[in-house]
PDB file of C-alpha atoms in Angstrom:
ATOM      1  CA  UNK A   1      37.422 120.279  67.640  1.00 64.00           C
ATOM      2  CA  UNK A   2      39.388 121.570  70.738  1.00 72.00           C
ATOM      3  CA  UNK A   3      37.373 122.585  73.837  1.00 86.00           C
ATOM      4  CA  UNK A   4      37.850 126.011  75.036  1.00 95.00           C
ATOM      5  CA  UNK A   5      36.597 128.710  77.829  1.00 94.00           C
ATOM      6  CA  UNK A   6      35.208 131.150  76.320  1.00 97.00           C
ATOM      7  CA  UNK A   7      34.663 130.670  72.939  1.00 97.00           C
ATOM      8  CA  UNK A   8      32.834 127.716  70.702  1.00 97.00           C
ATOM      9  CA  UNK A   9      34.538 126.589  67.533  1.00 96.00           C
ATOM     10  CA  UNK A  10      32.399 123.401  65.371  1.00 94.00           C
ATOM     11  CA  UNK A  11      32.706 122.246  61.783  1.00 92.00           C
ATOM     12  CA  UNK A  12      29.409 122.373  59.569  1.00 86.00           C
ATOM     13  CA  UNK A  13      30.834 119.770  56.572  1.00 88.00           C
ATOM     14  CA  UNK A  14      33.370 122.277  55.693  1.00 94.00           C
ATOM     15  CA  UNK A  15      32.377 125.690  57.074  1.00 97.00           C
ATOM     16  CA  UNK A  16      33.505 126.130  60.361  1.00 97.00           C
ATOM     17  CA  UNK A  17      31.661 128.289  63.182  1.00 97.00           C
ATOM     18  CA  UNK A  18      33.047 130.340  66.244  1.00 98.00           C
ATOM     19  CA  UNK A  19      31.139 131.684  68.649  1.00 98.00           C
ATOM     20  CA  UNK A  20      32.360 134.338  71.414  1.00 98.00           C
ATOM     21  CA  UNK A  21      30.430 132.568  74.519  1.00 97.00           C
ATOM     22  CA  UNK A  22      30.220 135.119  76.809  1.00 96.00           C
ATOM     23  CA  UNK A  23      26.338 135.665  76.566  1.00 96.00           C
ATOM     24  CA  UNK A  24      26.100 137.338  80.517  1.00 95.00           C
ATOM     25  CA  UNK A  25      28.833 139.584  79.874  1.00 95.00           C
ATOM     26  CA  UNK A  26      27.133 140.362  76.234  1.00 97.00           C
ATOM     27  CA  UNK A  27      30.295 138.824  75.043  1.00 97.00           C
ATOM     28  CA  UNK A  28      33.012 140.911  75.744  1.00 96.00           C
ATOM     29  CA  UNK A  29      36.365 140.478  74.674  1.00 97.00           C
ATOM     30  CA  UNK A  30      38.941 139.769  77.169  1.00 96.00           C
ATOM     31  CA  UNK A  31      42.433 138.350  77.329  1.00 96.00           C
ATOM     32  CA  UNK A  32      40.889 134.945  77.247  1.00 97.00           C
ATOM     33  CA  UNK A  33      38.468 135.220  74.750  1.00 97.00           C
ATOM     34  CA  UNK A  34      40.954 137.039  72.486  1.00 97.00           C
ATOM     35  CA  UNK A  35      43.620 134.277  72.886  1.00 97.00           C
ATOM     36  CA  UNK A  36      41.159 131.067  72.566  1.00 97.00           C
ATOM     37  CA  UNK A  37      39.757 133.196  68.908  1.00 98.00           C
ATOM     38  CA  UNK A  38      43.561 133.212  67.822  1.00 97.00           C
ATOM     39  CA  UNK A  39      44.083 129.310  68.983  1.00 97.00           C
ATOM     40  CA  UNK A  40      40.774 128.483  67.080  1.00 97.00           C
ATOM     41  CA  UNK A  41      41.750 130.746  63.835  1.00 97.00           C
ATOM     42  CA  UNK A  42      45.279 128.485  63.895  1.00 96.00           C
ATOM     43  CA  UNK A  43      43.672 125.730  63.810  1.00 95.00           C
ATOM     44  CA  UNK A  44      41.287 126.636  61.011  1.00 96.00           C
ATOM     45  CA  UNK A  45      44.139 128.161  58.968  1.00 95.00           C
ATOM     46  CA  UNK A  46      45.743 124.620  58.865  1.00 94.00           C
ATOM     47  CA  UNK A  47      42.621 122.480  58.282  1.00 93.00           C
ATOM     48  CA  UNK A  48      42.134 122.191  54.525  1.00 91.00           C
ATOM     49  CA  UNK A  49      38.493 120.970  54.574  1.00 94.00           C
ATOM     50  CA  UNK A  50      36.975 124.183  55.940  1.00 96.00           C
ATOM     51  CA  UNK A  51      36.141 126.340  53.370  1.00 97.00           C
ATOM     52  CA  UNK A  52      34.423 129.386  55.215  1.00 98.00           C
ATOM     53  CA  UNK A  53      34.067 130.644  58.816  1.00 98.00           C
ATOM     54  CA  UNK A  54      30.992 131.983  59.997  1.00 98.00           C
ATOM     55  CA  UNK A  55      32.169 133.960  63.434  1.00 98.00           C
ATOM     56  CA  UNK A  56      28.828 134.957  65.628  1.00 98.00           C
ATOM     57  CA  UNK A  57      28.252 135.960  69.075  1.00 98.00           C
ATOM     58  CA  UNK A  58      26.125 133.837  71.778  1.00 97.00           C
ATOM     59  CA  UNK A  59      22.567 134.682  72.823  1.00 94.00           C
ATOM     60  CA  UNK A  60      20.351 137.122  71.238  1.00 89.00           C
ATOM     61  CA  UNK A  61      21.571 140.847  72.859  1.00 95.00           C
ATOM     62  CA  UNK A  62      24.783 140.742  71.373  1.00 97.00           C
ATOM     63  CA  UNK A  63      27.549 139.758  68.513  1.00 97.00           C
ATOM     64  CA  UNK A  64      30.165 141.205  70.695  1.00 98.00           C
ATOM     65  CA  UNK A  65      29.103 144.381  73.013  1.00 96.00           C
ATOM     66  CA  UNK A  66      33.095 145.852  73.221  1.00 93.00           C
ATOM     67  CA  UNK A  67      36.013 144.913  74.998  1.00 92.00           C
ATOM     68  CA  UNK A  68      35.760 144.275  78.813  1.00 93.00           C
ATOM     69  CA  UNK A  69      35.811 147.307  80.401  1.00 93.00           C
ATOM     70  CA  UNK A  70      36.196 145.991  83.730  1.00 92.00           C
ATOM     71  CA  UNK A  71      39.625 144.166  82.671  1.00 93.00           C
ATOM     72  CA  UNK A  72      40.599 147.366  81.023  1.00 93.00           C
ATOM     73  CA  UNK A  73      39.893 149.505  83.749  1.00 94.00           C
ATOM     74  CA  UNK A  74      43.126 149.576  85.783  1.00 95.00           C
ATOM     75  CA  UNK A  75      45.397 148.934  83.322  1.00 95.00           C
ATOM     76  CA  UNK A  76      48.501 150.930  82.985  1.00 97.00           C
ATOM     77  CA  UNK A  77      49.966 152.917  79.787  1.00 97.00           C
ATOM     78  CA  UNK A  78      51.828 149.833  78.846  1.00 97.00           C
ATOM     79  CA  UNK A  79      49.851 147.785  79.584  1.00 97.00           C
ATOM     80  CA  UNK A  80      46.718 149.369  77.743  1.00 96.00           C
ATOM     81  CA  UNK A  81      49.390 149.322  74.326  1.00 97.00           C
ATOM     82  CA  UNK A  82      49.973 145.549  74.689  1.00 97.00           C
ATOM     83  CA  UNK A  83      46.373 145.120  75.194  1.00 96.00           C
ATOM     84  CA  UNK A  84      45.514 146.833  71.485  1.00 97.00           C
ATOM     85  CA  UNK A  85      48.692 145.396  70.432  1.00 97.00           C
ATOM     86  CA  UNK A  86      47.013 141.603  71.145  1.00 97.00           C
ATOM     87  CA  UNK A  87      43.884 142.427  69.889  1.00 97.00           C
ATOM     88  CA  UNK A  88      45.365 144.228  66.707  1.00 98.00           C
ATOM     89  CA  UNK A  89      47.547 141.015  66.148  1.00 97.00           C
ATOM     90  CA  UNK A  90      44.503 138.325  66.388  1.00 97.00           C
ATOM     91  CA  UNK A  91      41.871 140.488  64.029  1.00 98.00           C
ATOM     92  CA  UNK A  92      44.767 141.013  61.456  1.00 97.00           C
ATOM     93  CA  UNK A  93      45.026 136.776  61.562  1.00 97.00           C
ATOM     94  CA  UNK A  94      41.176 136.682  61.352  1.00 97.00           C
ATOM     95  CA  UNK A  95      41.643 139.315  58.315  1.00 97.00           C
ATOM     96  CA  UNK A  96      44.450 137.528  56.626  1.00 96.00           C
ATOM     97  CA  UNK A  97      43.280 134.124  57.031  1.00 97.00           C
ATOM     98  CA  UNK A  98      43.118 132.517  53.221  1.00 96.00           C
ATOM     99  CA  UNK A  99      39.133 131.467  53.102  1.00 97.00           C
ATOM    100  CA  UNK A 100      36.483 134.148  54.051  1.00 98.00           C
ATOM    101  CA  UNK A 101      35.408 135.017  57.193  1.00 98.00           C
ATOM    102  CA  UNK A 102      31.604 135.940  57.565  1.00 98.00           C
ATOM    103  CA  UNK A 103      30.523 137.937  60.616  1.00 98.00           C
ATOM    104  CA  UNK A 104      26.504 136.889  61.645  1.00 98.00           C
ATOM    105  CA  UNK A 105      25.525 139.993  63.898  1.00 98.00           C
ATOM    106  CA  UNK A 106      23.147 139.443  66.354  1.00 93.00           C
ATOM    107  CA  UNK A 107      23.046 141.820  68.474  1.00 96.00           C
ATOM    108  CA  UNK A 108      25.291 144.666  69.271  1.00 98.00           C
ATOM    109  CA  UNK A 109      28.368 145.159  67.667  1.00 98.00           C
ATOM    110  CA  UNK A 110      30.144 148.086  69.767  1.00 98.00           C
ATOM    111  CA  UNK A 111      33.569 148.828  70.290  1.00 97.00           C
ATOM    112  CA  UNK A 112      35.900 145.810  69.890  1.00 97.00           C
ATOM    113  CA  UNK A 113      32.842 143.952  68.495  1.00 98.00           C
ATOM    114  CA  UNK A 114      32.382 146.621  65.652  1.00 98.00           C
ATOM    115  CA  UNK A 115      35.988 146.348  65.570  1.00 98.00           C
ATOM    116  CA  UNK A 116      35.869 142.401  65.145  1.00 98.00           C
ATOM    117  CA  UNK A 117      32.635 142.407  62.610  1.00 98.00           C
ATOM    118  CA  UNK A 118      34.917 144.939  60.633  1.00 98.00           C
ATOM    119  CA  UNK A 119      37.877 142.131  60.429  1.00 98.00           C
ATOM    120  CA  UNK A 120      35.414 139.578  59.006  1.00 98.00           C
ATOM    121  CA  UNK A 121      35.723 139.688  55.064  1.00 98.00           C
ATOM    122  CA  UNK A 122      31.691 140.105  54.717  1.00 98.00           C
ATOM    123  CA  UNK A 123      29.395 140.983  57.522  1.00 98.00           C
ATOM    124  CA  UNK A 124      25.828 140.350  57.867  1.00 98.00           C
ATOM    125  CA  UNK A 125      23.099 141.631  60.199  1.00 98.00           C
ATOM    126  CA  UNK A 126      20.377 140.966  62.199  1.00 98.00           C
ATOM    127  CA  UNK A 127      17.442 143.724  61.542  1.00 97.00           C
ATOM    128  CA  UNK A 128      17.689 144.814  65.351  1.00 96.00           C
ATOM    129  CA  UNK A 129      21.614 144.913  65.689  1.00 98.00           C
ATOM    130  CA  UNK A 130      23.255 148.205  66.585  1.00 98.00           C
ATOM    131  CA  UNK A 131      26.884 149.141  65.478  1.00 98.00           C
ATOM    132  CA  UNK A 132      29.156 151.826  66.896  1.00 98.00           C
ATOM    133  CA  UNK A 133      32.488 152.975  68.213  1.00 98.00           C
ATOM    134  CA  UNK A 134      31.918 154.774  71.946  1.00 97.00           C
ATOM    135  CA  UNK A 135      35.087 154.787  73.401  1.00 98.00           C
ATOM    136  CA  UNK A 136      35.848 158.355  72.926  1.00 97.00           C
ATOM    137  CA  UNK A 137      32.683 158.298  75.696  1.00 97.00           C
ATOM    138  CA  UNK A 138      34.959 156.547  78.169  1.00 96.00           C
ATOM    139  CA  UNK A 139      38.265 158.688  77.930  1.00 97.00           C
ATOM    140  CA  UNK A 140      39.403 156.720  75.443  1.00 97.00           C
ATOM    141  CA  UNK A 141      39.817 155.870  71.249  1.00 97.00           C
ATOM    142  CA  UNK A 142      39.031 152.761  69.651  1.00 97.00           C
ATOM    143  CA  UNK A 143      42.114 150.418  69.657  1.00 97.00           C
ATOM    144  CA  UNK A 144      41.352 146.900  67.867  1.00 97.00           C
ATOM    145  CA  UNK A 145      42.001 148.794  64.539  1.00 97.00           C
ATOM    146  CA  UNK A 146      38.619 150.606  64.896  1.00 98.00           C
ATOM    147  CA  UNK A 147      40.566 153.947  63.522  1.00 98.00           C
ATOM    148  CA  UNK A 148      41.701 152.467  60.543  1.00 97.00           C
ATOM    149  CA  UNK A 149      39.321 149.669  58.600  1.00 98.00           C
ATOM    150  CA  UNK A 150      36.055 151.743  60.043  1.00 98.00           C
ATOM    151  CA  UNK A 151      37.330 154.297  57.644  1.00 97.00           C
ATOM    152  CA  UNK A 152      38.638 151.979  54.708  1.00 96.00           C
ATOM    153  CA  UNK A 153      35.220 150.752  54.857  1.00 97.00           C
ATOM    154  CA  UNK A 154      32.747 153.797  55.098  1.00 98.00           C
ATOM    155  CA  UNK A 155      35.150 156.506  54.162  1.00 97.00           C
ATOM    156  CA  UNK A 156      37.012 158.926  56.364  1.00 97.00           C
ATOM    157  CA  UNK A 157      34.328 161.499  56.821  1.00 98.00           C
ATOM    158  CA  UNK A 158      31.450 158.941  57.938  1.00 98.00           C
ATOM    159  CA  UNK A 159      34.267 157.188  59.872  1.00 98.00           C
ATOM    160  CA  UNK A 160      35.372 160.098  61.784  1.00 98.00           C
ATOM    161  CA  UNK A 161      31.780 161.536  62.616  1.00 98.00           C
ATOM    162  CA  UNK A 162      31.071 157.836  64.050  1.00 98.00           C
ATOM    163  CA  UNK A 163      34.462 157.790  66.076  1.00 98.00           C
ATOM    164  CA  UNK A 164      34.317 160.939  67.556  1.00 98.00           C
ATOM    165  CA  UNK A 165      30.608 161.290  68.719  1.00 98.00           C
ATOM    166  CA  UNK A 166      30.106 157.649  69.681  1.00 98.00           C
ATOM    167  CA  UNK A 167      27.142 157.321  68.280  1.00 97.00           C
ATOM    168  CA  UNK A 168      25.430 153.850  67.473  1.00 98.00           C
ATOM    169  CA  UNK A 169      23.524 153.063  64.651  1.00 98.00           C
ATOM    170  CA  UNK A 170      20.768 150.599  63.567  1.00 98.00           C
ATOM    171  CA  UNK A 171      21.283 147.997  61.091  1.00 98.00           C
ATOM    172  CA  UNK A 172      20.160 149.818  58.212  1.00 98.00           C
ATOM    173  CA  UNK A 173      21.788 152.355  58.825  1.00 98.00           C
ATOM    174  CA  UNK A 174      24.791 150.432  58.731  1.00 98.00           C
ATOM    175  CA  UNK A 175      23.892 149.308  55.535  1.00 98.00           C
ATOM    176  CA  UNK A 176      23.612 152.766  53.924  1.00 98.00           C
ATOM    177  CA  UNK A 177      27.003 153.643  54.938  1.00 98.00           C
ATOM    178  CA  UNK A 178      28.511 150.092  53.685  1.00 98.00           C
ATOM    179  CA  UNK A 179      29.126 149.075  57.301  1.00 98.00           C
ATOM    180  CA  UNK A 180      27.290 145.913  56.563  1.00 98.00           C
ATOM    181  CA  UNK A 181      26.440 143.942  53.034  1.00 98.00           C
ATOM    182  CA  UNK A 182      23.120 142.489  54.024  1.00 97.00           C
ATOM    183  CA  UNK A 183      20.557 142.824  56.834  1.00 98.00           C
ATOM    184  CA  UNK A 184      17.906 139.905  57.407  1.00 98.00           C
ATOM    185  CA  UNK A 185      15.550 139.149  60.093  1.00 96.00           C
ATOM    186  CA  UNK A 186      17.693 138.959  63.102  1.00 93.00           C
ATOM    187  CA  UNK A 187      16.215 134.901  63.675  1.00 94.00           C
ATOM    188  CA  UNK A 188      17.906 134.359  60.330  1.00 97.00           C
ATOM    189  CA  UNK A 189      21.154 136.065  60.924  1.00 97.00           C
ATOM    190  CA  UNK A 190      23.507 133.430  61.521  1.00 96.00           C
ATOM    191  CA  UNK A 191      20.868 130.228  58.863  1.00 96.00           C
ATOM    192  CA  UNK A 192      22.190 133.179  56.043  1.00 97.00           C
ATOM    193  CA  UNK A 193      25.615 133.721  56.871  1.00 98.00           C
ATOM    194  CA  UNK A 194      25.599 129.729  56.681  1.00 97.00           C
ATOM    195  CA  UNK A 195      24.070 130.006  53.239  1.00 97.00           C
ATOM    196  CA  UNK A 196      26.645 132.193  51.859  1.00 98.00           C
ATOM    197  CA  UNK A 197      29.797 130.211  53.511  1.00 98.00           C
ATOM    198  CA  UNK A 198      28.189 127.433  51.636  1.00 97.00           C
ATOM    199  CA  UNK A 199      27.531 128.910  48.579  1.00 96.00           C
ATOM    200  CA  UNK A 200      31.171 130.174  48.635  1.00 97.00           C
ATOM    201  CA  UNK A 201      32.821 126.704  49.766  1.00 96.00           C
ATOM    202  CA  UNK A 202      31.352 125.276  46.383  1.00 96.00           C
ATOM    203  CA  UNK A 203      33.350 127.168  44.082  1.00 96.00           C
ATOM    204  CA  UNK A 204      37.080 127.175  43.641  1.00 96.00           C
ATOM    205  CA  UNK A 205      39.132 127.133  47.649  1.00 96.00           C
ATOM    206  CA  UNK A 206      41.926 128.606  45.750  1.00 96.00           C
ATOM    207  CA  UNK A 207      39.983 131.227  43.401  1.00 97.00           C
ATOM    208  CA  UNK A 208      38.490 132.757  46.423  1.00 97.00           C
ATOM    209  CA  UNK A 209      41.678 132.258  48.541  1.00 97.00           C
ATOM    210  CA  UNK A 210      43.791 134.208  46.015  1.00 97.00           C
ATOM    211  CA  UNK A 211      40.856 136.504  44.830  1.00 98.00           C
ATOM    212  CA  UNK A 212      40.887 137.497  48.419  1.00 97.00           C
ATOM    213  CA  UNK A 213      44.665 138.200  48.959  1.00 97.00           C
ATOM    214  CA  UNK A 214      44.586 140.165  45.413  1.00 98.00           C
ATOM    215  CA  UNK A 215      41.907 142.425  47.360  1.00 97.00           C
ATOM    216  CA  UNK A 216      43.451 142.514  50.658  1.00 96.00           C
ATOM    217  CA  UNK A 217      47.141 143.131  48.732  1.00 96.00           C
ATOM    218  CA  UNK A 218      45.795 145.235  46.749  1.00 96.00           C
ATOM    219  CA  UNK A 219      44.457 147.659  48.802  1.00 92.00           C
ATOM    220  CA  UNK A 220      47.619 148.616  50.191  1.00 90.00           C
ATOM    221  CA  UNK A 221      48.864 149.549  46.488  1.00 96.00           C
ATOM    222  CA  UNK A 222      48.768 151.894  43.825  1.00 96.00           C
ATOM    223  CA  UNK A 223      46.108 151.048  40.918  1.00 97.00           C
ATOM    224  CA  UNK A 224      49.533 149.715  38.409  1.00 97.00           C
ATOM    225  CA  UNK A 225      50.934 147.375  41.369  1.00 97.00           C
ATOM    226  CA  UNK A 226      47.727 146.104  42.243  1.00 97.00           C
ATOM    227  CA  UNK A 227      46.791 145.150  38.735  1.00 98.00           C
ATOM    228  CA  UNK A 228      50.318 143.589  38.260  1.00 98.00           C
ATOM    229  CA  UNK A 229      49.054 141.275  41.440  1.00 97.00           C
ATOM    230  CA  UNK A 230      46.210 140.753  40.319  1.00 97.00           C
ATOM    231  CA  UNK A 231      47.938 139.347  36.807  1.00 98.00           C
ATOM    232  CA  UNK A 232      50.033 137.796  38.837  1.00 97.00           C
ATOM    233  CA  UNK A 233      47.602 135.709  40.870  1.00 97.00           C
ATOM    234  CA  UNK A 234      45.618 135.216  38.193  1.00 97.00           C
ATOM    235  CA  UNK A 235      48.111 133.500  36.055  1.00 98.00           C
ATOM    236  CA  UNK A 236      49.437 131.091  39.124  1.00 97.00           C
ATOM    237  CA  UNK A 237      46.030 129.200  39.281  1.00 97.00           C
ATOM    238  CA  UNK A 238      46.308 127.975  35.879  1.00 97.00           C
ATOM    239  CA  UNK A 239      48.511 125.634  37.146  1.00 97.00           C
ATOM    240  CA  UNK A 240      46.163 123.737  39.389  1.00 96.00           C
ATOM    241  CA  UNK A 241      43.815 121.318  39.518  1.00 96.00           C
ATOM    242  CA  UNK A 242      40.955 123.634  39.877  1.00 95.00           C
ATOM    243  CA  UNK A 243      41.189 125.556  37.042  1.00 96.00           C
ATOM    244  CA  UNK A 244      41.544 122.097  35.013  1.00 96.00           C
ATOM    245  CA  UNK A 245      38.233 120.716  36.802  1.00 96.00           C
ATOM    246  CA  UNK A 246      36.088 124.434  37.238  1.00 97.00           C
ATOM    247  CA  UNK A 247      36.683 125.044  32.935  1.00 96.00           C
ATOM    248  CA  UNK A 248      36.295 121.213  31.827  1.00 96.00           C
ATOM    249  CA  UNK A 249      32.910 120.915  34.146  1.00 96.00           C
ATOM    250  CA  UNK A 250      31.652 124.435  32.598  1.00 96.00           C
ATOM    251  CA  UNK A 251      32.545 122.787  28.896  1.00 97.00           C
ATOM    252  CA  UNK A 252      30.913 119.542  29.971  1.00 96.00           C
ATOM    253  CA  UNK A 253      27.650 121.450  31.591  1.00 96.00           C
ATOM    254  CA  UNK A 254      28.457 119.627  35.053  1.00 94.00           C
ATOM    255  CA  UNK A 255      28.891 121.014  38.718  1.00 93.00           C
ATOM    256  CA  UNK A 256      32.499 121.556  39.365  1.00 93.00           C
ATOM    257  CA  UNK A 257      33.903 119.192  42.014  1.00 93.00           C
ATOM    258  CA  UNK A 258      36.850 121.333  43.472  1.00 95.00           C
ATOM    259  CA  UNK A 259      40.007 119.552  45.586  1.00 91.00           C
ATOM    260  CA  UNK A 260      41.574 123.087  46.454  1.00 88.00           C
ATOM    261  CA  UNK A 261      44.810 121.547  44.563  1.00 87.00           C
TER     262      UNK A 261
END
């Protein structure tokens, strides 16, 4: 795979792993790091053997500790708009990309990195990794879509107590809130997010791909439209290869070997 700065991107068979490489600046996200992430989900997107991305964070303090405050610092008010402009752009690629993205966080998860975890389709946690969003403690507001899927994913009144103290929160709690779907010994963080990318590349590339547009769709809609997508989607994939192989191999009692056709 392409070599890049700031960032590490390596195939596992067909689950793919990027890692923010920042690990003395806890991984923060700058300019760089957020343009390398959006090279490295391109070229993902358009390689059909990867299956699942498993997205971590260097070293063992942190997934991704915010954005990089000392980049921020003298920007402008244009400037500071393009900035959560770019980084709104790349985590909506991440979110929309057509196999899942798991988040292994090691490590804290503030700001942009809570922000980036929350993009991920699944997120999973290390038993010592803290989550929050403290911008509101530096003048400012959350601005990598931190305002919008913390409360699609929590609700608006957990969201909005989070948001507007700053506060950061273990891994469990995380959990309790729905922050997080799993926390694990954080030396078996990123061996169980590998699991489940596995576990998920063995079924169907284009059940999961189209199960997850029907959810990420469907969100957006009223319960009638979304269940007309969801119709929808489900009819289109008996017309491939997959549904042919996944039913026959179920009927023959044999392991399913999907083509993503």
């Amino acid at each position: 795979m392409k070599e890049f700065n700031t960032i590490t991107c390596s195939a596992e068979e067909n689950i793919a792993i990027i890692t923010i490489n920042r690990p003395k600046y806890l991984n923060a996200l700058n300019t760089e790091v957020l343009q390398e992430l959006s090279e490295a989900v391109d070229f993902i997107a358009v390689n059909k053997e990867i299956r699942a991305v498993v997205l971590t964070g260097a070293g063992e303090k942190a997934f991704v500790a915010g954005a990089d405050i000392a980049e921020m610092q003298s920007k402008n008010v244009l400037e500071a708009r393009e900035f959560s402009s770019l980084g709104n752009r790349i985590f909506s690629k991440l979110e929309n990309l057509s196999i899942p993205v798991i988040a292994a966080v090691n490590g804290f998860a503030l700001g942009g990195g809570c922000e980036l975890a929350m993009a991920c389709d699944i997120r999973i946690a290390g038993s010592k990794a803290k989550f929050g969003q403290p911008e509101v403690g530096l003048g400012i507001m959350a601005g990598f879509g931190g305002t919008q899927r913390l409360a699609r994913l929590v609700g608006a009144g957990i969201a909005k107590e989070l948001l507007y103290t700053g506060e950061m929160i273990s891994a469990d709690r995380a959990y309790e809130i729905g922050l997080v779907n799993k926390v694990v010994n954080s030396v078996e963080v990123q061996e169980e997010a590998i699991k489940m990318a596995q576990m998920i590349a063995s079924k169907s590339p284009l059940g999961v791909s189209f199960t997850k547009k029907a959810i990420n769709d469907g969100v957006n809609l009223d319960l009638e439209r979304a269940l007309s997508l969801e119709a929808e989607l489900f009819g289109a994939l008996f017309s491939t290869d997959d549904q042919t192989e996944g039913m026959t191999a179920f009927l023959e009692k044999r392991q399913a070997a999907f083509k993503g056709e």
